[in-house]
PDB file of C-alpha atoms in Angstrom:
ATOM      1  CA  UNK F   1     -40.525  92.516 155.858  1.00  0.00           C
ATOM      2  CA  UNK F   2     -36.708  91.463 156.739  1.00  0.00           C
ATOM      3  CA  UNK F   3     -35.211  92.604 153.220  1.00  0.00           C
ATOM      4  CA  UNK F   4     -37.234  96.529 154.343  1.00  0.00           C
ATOM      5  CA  UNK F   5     -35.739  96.447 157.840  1.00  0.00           C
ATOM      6  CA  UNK F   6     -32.241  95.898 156.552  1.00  0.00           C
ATOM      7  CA  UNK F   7     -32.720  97.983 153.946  1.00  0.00           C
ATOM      8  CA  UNK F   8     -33.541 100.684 156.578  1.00  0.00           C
ATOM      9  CA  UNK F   9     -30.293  99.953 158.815  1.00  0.00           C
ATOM     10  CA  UNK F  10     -28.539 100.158 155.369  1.00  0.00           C
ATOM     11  CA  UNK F  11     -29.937 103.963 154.827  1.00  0.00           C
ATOM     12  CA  UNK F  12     -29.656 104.838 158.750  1.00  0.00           C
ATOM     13  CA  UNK F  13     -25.697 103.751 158.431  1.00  0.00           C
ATOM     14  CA  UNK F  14     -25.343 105.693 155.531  1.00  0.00           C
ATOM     15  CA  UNK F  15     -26.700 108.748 156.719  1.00  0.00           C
ATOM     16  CA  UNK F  16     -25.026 108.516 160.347  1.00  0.00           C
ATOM     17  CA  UNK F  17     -21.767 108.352 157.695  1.00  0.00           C
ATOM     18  CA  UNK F  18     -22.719 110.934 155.729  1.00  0.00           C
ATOM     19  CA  UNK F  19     -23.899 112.992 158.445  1.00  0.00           C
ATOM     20  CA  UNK F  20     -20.190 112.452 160.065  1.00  0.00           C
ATOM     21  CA  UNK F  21     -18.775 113.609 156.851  1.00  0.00           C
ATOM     22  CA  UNK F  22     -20.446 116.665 156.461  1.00  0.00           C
ATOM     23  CA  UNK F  23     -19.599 117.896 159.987  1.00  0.00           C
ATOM     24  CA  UNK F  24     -15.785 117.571 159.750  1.00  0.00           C
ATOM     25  CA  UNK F  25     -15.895 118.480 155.991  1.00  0.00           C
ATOM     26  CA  UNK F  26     -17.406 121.885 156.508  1.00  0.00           C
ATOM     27  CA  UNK F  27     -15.203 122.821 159.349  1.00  0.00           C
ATOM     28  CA  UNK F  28     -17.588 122.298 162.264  1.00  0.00           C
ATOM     29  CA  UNK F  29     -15.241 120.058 164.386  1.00  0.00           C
ATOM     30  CA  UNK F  30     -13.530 122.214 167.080  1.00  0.00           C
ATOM     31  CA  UNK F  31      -9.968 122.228 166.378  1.00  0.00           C
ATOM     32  CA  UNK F  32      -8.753 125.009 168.357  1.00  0.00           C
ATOM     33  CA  UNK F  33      -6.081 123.966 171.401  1.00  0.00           C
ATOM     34  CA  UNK F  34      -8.495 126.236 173.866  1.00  0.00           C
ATOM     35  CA  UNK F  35     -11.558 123.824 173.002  1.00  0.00           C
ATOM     36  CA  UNK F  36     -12.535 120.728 174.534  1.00  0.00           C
ATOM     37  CA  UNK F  37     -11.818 117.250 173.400  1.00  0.00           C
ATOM     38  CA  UNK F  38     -14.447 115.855 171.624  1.00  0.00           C
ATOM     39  CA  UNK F  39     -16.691 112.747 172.513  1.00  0.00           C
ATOM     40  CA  UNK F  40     -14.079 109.488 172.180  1.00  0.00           C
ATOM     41  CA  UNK F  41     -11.340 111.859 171.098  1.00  0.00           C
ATOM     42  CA  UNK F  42      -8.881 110.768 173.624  1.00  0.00           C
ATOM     43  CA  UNK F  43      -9.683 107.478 174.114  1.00  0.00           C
ATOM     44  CA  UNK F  44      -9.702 107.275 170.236  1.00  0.00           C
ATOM     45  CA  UNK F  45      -6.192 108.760 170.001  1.00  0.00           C
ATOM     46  CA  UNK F  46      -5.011 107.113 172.273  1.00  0.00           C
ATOM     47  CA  UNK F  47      -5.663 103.505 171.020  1.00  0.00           C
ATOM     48  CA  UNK F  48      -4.448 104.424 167.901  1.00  0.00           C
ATOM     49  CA  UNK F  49      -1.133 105.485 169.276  1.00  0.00           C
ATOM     50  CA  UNK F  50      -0.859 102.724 171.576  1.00  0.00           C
ATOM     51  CA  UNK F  51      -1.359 100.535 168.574  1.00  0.00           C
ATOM     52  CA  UNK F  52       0.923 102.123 166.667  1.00  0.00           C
ATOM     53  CA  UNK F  53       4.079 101.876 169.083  1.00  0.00           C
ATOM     54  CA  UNK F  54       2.791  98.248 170.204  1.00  0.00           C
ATOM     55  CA  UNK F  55       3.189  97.477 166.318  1.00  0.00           C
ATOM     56  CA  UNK F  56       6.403  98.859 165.541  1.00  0.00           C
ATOM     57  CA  UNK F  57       8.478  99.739 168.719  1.00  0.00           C
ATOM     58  CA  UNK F  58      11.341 101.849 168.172  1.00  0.00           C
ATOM     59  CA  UNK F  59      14.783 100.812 169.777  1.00  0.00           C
ATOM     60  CA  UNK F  60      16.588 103.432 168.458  1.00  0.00           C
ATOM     61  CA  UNK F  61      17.389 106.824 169.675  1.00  0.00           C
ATOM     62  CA  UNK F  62      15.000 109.420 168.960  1.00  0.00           C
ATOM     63  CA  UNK F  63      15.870 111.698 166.136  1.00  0.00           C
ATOM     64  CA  UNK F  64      15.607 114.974 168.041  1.00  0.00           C
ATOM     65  CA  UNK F  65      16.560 115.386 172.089  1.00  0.00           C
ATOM     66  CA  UNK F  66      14.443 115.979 174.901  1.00  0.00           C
ATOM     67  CA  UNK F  67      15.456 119.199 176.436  1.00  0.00           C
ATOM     68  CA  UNK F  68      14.172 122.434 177.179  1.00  0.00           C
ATOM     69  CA  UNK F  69      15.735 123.914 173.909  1.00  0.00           C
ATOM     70  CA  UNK F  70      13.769 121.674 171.927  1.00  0.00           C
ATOM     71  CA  UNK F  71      10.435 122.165 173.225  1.00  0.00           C
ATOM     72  CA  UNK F  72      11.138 126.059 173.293  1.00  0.00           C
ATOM     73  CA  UNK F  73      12.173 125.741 169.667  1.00  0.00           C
ATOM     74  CA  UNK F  74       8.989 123.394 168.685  1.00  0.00           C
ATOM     75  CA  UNK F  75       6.796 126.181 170.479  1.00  0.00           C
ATOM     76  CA  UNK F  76       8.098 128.810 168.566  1.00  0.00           C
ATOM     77  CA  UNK F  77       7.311 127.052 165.225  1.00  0.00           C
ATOM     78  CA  UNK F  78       3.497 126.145 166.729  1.00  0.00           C
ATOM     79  CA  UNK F  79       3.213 129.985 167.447  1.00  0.00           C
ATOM     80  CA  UNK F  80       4.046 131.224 164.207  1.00  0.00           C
ATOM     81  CA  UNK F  81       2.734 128.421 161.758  1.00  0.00           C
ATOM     82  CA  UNK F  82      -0.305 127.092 163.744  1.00  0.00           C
ATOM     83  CA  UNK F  83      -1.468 129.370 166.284  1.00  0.00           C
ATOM     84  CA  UNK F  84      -3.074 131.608 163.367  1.00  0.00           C
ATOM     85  CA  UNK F  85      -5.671 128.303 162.903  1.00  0.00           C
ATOM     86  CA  UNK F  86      -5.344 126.499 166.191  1.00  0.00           C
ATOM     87  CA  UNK F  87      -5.170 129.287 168.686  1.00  0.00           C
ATOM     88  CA  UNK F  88      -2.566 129.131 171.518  1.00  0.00           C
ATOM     89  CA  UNK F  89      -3.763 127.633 175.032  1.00  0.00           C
ATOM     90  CA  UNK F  90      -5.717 130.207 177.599  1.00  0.00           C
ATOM     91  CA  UNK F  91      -6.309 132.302 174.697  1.00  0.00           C
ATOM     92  CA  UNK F  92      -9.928 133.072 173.088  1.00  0.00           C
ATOM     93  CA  UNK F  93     -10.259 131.094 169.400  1.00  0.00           C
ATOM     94  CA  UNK F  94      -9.319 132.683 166.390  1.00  0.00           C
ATOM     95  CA  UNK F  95     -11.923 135.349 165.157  1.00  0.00           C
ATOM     96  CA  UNK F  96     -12.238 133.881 161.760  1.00  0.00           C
ATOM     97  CA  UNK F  97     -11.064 130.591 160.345  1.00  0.00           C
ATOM     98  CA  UNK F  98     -11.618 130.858 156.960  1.00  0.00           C
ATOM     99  CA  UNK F  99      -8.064 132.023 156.537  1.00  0.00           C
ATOM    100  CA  UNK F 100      -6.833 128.764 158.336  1.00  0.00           C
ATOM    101  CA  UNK F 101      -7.970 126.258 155.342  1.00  0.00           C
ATOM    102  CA  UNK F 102      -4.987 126.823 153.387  1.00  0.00           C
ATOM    103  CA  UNK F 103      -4.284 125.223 149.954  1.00  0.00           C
ATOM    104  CA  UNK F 104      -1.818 122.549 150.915  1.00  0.00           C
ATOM    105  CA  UNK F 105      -0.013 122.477 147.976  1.00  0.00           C
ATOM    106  CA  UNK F 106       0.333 126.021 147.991  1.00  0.00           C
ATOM    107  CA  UNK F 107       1.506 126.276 151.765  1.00  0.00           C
ATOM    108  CA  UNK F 108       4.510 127.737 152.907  1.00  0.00           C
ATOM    109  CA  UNK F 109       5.017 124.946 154.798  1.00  0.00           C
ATOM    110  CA  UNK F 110       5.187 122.410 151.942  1.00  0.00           C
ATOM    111  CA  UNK F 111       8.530 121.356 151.770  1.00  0.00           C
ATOM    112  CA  UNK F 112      10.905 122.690 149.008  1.00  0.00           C
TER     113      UNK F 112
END
């Protein structure tokens, strides 16, 4: 009786995994800026982060300044390399995203 219950947590974990899997493998996970977080998304991210700068605080200056120029500039780059996949914010999401799963090795982006 106890080996068949954990036996059936072991298949109901799997599947709750699998089922996971499948939905962000097949492109189901909204990833347009225009949609909604998703459930935990923030608080997920932002533990993670928070972890991350907790671990390894940096002391030194930051690589690139904070100024208008530099946010104008990083804008620029979002609208013409991500916008096509990630749509911009107030605006309706992309008509198709089949375009938007680009072969990363084969991306312009890929550094040269």
């Amino acid at each position: 009786m106890l080996k068949t219950f954990v036996i059936g947590i072991l298949i109901g974990v799997l599947l709750v995994a699998a089922g996971a899997w499948f939905y962000f493998t097949t492109g189901w996970a909204p990833v347009a800026v225009a949609d909604p977080p998703m459930l935990f998304e923030k608080k997920l991210a932002h533990s993670a982060l928070n972890s991350r700068i907790g671990k390894d605080p940096h002391a030194d200056p930051p690589p690139v300044p904070a100024n208008d120029a530099t946010y104008l500039a990083g804008a620029d780059i979002y609208k013409q390399n991500c916008a096509v996949c990630h749509g911009l914010p107030g605006k309706l999401r992309p008509p198709s995203r089949k375009e938007c799963f680009l072969n990363r090795r084969n991306s312009s982006m890929a550094p040269g």
